[in-house]
Coordinates of C-alpha atoms and ligand atoms in Angstrom, one line a residue:
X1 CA -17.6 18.6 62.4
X2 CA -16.0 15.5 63.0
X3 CA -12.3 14.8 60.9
X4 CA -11.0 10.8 59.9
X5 CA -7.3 10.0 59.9
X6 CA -5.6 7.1 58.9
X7 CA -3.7 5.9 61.9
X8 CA -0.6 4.3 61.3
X9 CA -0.4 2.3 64.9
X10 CA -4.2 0.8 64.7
X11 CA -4.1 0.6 60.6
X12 CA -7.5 2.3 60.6
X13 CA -9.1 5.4 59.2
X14 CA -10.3 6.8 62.7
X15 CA -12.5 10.1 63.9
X16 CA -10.3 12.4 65.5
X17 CA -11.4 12.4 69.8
X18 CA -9.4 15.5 70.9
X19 CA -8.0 14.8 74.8
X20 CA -9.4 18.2 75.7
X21 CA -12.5 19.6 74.2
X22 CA -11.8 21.2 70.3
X23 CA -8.5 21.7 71.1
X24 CA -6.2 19.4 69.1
X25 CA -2.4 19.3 69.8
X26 CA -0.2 18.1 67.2
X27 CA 3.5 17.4 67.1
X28 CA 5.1 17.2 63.5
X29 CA 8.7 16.3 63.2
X30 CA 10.5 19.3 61.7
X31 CA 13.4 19.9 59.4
X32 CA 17.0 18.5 59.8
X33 CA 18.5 21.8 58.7
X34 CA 21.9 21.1 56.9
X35 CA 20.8 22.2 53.5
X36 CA 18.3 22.9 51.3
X37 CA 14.6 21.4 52.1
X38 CA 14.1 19.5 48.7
X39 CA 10.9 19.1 47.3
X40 CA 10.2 15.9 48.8
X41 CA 10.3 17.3 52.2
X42 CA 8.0 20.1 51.1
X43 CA 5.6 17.8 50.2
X44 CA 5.4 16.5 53.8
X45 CA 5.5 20.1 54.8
X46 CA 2.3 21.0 52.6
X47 CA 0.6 17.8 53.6
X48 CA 1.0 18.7 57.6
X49 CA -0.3 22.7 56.3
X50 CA -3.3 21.0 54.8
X51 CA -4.2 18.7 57.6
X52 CA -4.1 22.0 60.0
X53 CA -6.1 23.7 57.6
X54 CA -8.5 20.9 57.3
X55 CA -9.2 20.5 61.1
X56 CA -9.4 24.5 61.7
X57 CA -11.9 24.6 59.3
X58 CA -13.9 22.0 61.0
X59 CA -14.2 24.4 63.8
X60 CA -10.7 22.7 66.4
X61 CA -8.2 25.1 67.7
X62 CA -4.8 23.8 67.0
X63 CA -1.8 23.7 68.6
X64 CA 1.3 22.5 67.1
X65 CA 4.8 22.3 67.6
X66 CA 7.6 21.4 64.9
X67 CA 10.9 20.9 66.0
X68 CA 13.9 22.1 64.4
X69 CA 16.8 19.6 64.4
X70 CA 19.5 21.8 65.0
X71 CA 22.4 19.2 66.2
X72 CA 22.7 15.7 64.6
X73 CA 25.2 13.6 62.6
X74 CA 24.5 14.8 59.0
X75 CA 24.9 18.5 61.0
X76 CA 28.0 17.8 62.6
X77 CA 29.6 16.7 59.6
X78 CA 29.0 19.7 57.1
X79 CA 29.8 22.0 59.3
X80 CA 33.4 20.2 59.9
X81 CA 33.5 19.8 56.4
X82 CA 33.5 23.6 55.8
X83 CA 35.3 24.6 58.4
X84 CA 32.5 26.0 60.4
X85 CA 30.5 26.1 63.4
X86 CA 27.2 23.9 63.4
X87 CA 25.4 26.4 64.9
X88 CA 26.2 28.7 61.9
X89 CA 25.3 25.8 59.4
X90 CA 22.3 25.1 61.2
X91 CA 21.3 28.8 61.7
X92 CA 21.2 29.5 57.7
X93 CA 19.8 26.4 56.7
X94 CA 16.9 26.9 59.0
X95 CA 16.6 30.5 57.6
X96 CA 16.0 28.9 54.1
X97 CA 13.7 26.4 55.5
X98 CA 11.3 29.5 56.5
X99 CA 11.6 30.7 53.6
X100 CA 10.7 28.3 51.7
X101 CA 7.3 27.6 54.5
X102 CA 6.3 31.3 53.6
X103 CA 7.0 30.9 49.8
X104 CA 4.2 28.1 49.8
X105 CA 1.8 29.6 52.3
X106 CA 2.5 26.7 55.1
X107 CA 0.9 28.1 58.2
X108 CA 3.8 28.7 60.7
X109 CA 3.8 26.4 64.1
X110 CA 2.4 27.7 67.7
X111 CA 6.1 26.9 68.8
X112 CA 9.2 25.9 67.1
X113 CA 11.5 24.7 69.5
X114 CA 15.1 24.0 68.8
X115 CA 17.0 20.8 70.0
X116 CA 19.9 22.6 71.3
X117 CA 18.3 24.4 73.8
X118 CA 16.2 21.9 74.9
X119 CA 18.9 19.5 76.5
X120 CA 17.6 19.8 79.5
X121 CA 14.5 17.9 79.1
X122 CA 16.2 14.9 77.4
X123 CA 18.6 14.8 80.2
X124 CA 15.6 14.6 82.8
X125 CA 14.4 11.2 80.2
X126 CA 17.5 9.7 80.0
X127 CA 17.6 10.2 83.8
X128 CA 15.0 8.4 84.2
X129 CA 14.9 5.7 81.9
X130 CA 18.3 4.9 83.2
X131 CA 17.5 4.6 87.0
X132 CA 14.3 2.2 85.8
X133 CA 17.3 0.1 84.3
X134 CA 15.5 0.5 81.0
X135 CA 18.4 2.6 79.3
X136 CA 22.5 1.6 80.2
X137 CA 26.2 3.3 80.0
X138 CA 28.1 1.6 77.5
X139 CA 31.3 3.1 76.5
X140 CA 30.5 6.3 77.3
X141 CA 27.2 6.5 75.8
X142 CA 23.7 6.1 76.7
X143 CA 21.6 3.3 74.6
X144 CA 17.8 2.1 75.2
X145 CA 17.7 -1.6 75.9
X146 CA 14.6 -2.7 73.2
X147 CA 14.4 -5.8 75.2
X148 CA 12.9 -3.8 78.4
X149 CA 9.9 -2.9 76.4
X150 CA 7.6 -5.3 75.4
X151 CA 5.6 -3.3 72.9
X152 CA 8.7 -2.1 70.8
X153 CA 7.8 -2.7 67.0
X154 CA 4.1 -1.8 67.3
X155 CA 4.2 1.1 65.2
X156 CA 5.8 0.0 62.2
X157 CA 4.7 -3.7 62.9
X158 CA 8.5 -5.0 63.5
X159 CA 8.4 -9.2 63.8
X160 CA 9.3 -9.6 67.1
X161 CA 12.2 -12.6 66.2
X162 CA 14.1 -9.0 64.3
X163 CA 14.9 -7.6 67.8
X164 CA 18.4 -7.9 68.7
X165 CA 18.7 -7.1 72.3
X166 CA 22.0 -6.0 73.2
X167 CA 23.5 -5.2 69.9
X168 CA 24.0 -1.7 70.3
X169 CA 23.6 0.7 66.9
X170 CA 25.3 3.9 67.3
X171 CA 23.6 5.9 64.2
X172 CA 20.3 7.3 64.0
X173 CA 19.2 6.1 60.8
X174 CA 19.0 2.4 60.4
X175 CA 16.7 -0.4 59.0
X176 CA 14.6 -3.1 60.5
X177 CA 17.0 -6.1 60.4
X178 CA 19.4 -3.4 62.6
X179 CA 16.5 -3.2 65.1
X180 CA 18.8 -3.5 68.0
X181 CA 19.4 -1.2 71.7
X182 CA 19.5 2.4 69.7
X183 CA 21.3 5.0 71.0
X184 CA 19.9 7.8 73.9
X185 CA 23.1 9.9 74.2
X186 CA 26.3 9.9 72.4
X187 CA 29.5 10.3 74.1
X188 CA 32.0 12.7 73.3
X189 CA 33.6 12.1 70.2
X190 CA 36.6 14.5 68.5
X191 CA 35.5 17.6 66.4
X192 CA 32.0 17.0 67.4
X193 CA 30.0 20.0 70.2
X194 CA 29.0 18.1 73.7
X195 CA 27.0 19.2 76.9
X196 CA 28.0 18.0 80.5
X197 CA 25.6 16.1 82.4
X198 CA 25.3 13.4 85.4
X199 CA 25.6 11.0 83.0
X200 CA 28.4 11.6 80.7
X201 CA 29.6 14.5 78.5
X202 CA 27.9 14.0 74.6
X203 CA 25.1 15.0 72.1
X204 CA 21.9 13.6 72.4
X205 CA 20.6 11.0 69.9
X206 CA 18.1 12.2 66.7
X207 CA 15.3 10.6 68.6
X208 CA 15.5 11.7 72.2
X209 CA 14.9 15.3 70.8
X210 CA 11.4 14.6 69.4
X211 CA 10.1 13.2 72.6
X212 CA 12.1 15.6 74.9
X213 CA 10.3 18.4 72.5
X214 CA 6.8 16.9 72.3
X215 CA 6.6 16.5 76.2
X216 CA 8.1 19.9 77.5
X217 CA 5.1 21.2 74.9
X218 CA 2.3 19.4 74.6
X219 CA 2.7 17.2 77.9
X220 CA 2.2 13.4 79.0
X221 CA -0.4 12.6 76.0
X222 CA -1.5 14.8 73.0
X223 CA -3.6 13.7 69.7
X224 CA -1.3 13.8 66.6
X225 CA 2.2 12.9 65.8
X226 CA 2.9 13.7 62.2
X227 CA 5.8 12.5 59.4
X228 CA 6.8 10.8 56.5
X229 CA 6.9 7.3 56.5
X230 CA 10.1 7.2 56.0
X231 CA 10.2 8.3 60.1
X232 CA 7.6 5.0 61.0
X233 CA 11.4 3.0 61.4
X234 CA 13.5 4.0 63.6
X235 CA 12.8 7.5 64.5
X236 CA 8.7 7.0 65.5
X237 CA 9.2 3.3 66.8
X238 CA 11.9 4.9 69.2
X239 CA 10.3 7.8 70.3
X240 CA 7.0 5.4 71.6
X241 CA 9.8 3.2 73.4
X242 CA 11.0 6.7 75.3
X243 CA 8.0 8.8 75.9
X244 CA 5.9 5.7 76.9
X245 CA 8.6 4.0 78.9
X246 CA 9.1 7.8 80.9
X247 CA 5.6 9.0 81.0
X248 CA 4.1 5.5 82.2
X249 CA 1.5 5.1 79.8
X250 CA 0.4 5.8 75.8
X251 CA 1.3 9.6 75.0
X252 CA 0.2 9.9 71.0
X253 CA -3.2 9.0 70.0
X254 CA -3.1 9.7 66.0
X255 CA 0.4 9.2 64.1
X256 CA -0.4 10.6 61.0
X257 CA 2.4 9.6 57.9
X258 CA 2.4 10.9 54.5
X259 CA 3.7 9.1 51.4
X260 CA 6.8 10.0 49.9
X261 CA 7.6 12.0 46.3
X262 CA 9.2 10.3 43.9
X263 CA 10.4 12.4 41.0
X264 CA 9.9 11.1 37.3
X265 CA 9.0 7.2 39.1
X266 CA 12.1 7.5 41.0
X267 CA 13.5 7.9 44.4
X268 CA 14.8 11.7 44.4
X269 CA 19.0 11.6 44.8
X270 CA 21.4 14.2 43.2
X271 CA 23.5 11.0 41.3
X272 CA 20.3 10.6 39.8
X273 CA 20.0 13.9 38.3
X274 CA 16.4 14.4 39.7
X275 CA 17.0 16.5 42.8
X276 CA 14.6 19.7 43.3
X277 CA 14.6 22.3 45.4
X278 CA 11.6 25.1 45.6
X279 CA 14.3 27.7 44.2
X280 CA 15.3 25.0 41.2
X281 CA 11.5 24.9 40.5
X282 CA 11.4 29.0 40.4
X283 CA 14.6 29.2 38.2
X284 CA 12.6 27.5 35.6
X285 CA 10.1 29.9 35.7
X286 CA 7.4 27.7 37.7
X287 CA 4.9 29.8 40.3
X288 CA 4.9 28.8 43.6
X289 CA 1.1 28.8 43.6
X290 CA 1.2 25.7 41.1
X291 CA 4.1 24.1 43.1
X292 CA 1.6 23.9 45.9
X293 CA -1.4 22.7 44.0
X294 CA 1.0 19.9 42.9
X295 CA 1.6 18.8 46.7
X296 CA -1.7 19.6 47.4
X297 CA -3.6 17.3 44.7
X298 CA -2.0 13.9 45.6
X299 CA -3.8 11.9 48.6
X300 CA -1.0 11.7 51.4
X301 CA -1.5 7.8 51.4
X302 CA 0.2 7.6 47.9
X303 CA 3.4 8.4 46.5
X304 CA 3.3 11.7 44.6
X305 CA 5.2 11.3 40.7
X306 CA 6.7 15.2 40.4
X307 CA 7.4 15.8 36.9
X308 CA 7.8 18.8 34.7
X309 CA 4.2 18.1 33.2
X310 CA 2.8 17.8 36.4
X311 CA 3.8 21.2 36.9
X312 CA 2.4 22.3 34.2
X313 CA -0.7 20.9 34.4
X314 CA -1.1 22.7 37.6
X315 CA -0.4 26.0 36.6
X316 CA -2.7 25.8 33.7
X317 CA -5.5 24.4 36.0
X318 CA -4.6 27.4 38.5
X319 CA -5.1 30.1 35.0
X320 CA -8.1 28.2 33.9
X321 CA -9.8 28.6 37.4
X322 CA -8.6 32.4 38.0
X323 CA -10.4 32.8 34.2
X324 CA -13.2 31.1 34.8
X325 CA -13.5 33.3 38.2
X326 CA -13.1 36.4 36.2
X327 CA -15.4 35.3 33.3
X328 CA -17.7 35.0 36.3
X329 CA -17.5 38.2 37.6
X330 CA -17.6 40.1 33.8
X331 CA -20.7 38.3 32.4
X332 CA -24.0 38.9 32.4
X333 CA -27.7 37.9 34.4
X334 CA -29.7 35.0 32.9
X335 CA -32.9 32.7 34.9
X336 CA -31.2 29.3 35.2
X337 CA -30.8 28.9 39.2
X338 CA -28.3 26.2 40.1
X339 CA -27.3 27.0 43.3
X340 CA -28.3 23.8 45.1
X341 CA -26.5 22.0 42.8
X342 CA -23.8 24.3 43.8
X343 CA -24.3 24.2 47.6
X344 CA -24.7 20.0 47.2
X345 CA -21.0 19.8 45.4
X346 CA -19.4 22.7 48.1
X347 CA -21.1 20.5 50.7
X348 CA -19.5 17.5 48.9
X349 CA -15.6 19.0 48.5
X350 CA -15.6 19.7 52.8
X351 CA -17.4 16.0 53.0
X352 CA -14.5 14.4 51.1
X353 CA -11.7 16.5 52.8
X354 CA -13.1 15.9 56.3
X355 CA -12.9 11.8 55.8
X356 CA -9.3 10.9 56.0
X357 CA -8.2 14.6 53.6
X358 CA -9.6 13.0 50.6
X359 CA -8.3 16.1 48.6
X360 CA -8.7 14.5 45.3
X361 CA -12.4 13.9 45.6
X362 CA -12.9 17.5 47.0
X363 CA -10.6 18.9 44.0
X364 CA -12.8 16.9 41.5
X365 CA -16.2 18.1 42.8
X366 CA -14.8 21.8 42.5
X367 CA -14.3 21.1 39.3
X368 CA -17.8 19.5 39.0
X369 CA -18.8 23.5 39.6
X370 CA -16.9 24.3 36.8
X371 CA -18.0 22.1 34.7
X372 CA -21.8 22.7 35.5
X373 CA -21.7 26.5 35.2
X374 CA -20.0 26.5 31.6
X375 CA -22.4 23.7 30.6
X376 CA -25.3 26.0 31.4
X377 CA -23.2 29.1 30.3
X378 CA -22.4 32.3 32.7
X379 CA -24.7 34.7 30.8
X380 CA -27.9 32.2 31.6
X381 CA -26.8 31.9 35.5
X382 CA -28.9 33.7 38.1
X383 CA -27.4 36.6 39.8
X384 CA -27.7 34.5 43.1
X385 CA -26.1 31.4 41.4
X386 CA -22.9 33.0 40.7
X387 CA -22.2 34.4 44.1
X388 CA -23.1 30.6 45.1
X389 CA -20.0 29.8 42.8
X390 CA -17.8 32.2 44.1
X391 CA -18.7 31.9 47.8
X392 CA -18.0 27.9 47.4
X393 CA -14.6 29.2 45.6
X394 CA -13.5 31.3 48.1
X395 CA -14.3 29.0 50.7
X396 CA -12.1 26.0 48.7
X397 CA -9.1 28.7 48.5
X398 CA -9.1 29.0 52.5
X399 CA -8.0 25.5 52.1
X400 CA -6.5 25.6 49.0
X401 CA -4.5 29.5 48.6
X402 CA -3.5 28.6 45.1
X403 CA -6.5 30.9 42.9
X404 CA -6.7 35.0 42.6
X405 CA -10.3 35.4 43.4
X406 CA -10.8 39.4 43.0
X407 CA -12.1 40.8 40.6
X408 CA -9.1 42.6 38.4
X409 CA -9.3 45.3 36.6
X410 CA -7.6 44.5 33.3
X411 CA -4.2 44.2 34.2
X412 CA -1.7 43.1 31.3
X413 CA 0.8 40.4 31.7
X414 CA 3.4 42.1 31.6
X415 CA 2.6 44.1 35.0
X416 CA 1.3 41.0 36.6
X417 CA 5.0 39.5 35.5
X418 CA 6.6 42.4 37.3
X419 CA 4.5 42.2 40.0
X420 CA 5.3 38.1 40.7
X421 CA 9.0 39.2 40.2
X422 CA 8.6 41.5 43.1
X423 CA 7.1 39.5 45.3
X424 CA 9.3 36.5 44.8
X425 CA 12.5 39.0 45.1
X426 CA 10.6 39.8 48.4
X427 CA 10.3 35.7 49.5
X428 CA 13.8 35.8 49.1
X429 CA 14.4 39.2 51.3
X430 CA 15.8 41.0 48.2
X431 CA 14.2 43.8 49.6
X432 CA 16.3 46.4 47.5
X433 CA 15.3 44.3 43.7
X434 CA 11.6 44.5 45.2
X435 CA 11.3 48.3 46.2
X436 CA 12.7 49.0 42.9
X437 CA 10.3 46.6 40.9
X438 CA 7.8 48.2 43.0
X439 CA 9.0 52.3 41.9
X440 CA 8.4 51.1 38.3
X441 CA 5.0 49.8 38.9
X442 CA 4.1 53.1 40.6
X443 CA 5.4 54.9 37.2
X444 CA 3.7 52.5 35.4
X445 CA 0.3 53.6 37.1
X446 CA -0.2 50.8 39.1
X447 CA -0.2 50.0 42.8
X448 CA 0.9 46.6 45.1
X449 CA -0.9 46.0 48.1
X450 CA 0.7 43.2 49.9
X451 CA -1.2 41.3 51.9
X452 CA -0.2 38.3 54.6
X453 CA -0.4 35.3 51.6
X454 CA -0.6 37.4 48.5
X455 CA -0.7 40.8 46.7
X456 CA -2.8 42.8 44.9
X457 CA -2.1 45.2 41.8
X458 CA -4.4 47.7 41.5
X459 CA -4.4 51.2 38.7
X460 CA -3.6 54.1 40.7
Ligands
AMP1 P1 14.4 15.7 57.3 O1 14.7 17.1 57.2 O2 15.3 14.8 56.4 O3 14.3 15.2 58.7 O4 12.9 15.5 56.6 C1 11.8 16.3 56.9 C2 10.6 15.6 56.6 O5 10.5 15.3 55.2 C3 10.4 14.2 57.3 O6 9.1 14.1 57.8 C4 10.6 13.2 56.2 O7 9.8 12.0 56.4 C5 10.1 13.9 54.9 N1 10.6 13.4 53.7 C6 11.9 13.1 53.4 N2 12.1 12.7 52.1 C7 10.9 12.8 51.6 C8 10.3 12.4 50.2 N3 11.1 12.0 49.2 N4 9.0 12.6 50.0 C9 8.2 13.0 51.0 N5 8.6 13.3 52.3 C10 9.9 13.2 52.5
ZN2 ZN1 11.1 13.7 65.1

């Protein structure tokens, strides 16, 4: 089945042409662990989960790799800051970043490399770019010269009279009217960690590590490059200057970048009051399943608005479909057949997901289902048309994970509370709160069977 994307270098909604037969390799820019993943960066996270998704269902194999930024400025300076080693920082951070990718059911990564123990392979780049004159020593550093590359500013579509050639810029993160020779490899500085190479003793630069990653991985050229657009400038535009400039020739076919959330119409900062993170969301008693319907029901191409009563919406769309499932499964047989109706919308919601993840037409035709079987009313539906319904829900739910689709045996709340308790204490390796939780279920007369996304409570 073929899959569109919106490709930020051509501006067009393309089909996806893997390099080598269904086999699609994707790079997607990983976390800068030096705290807490807020829920902006979630969203990206759930956007790349649903892309994956989206293309495995059309019948590719994928392999992708995410990086973990393990050494950079924002890095370096926490740790000094409390008196600790990066690595330590970097180490529990990324910890909670897994976490938090379990928590909302993001499909791990074929590899997850780490920058730090990848310098060899940006020292082999900056090697080379060097010796073709393209990058020069300055000071003890290592910067790109823009002007050696006549294509820099393609991606994010950078006037050409912006460049300033020669004007070296030292941090990673920068605008376009700083659009100058951006730095390769940093030389050492106090209080900061450094590796020895030919060139000088230093840290690498933020974007060196993503190409140095994507190429010992996925090689010269691979389909899809995947971030927020917050990455298109600098970090993107650099990495096309490096891995094109080193490998000879184009190396990303797709880059894929997914709007950003905004949080009550604003930008997301902790002055501002408005800064989430998944465990925030928790403490206020939200489940994660309507956390990732949330992420999940925005088209990437637009800004998400979190607020509270999105939330809420969410998880009372989540209880409406998990009772509308179970009202399914409890009523009785009646002669009105609409299962081609039912087949055309299923049809539909893959249709719409397929061309560019048009998620919010898909979600609306699943609730064109609902809508059509209540209309008609469950007791009047043939046998055959409700296992259409449920078929086409299970199948949405691969997709989707968000809806409890077995049939339950009357379970009351307050087990089903104990029972989310458990398996969130679990999430957070609270292994001892769990175990107990799970002893009083047992003496309660029920039984947890946890499964890879999930659990199920059944009466013993
Ligand atoms: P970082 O850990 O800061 O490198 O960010 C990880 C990912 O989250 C990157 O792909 C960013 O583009 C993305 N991101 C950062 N802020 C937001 C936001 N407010 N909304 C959506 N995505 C974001
Ligand atoms: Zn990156």
């Amino acid at each position: 089945m073929e899959v569109k994307i919106y490709n930020t270098l051509t501006e067009k909604v393309e089909e996806i042409k893997p390099i080598e037969d269904n086999l699609i390799k994707m790079y997607s820019c990983g976390p800068t662990v030096y705290d807490f993943a807020h829920i902006g960066n979630l969203r990206y996270f759930v956007f790349v989960d649903l892309l994956k998704r989206t293309l495995l269902k059309a019948g590719y194999k994928v392999f992708q790799v995410m990086n973990i930024t393990d050494i950079d400025d924002k890095i370096i300076q926490r740790a000094n800051e409390r008196k600790i080693d990066y690595k330590e920082l970097a180490k529990t951070y990324e910890k909670y970043f897994f976490d938090d990718i379990k928590k909302l059911k993001i499909l791990m990564p074929e590899k997850t490399p780490h920058a730090t123990e990848e310098i060899p392979t940006m020292v082999e780049i900056i090697s080379k770019l060097l010796k073709s004159g393209i990058a020069y020593k300055k000071a003890g550093s290592v910067y790109y010269n823009i002007g050696k590359y006549a294509e820099y500013g393609k991606l994010s579509k950078l006037d050409r009279r912006e460049l300033r050639p020669g004007a070296s810029v030292d941090i990673d993160s920068y605008e376009k009217d700083n659009s100058g020779d951006f730095v390769l490899w940093k030389g050492k500085k106090e209080n900061e960690p450094f590796f020895e190479t030919d060139f000088g003793v230093g840290r690498p630069g933020w974007h060196i590590e993503c190409s140095a990653m994507s190429y010992r991985y996925l090689g010269e050229q691979f389909d899809i490059h995947t971030g927020g657009v917050d990455l298109i400038f600098p970090h993107h535009e650099n990495e096309i200057a490096q891995s094109e400039m080193f490998c000879g020739h184009k190396t990303v076919n797709y880059w894929v970048h997914s709007e950003h959330l905004l949080v009550d119409g604003k930008k997301m900062s902790k002055s501002l009051g408005n800064f989430y993170t998944l465990k925030d969301l928790q403490e206020k008693g939200f489940p994660l399943n309507a956390v990732r319907l949330l992420f999940l029901s925005a088209h990437y191409k637009t800004q998400l608005n979190f607020t509270i009563k999105g939330l809420k919406a969410s998880e009372n769309t989540i209880k409406n479909i998990n009772e509308f499932i179970q009202r399914l499964y409890s009523s009785g047989d009646g002669k009105k057949d609409i299962s081609e109706s039912i087949a055309h919308l299923k049809e539909e919601f893959f249709t719409h997901l397929f061309n560019n993840i048009d998620i919010v037409k898909s979600l609306a035709r699943m609730h064109d289902i609902v809508n059509l079987a209540n209309k008609t009313e469950l007791d009047n539906l043939t046998r055959s048309s409700k296992s259409k319904i449920l078929d086409a829900f299970k199948e949405f739910n691969e997709i989707l994970l968000v809806f409890n689709l077995e049939k339950s045996e009357i379970i009351p709340q307050e087990i089903r509370s104990l029972a989310e308790e458990r398996w969130n204490a679990r999430q957070d390796r609270d292994f001892e709160r769990a175990d107990d939780i799970r002893n009083k279920l047992t003496a309660l007369g029920y039984i947890i069977e946890d499964k890879k996304d999930d659990f199920i409570i059944r009466k013993k």
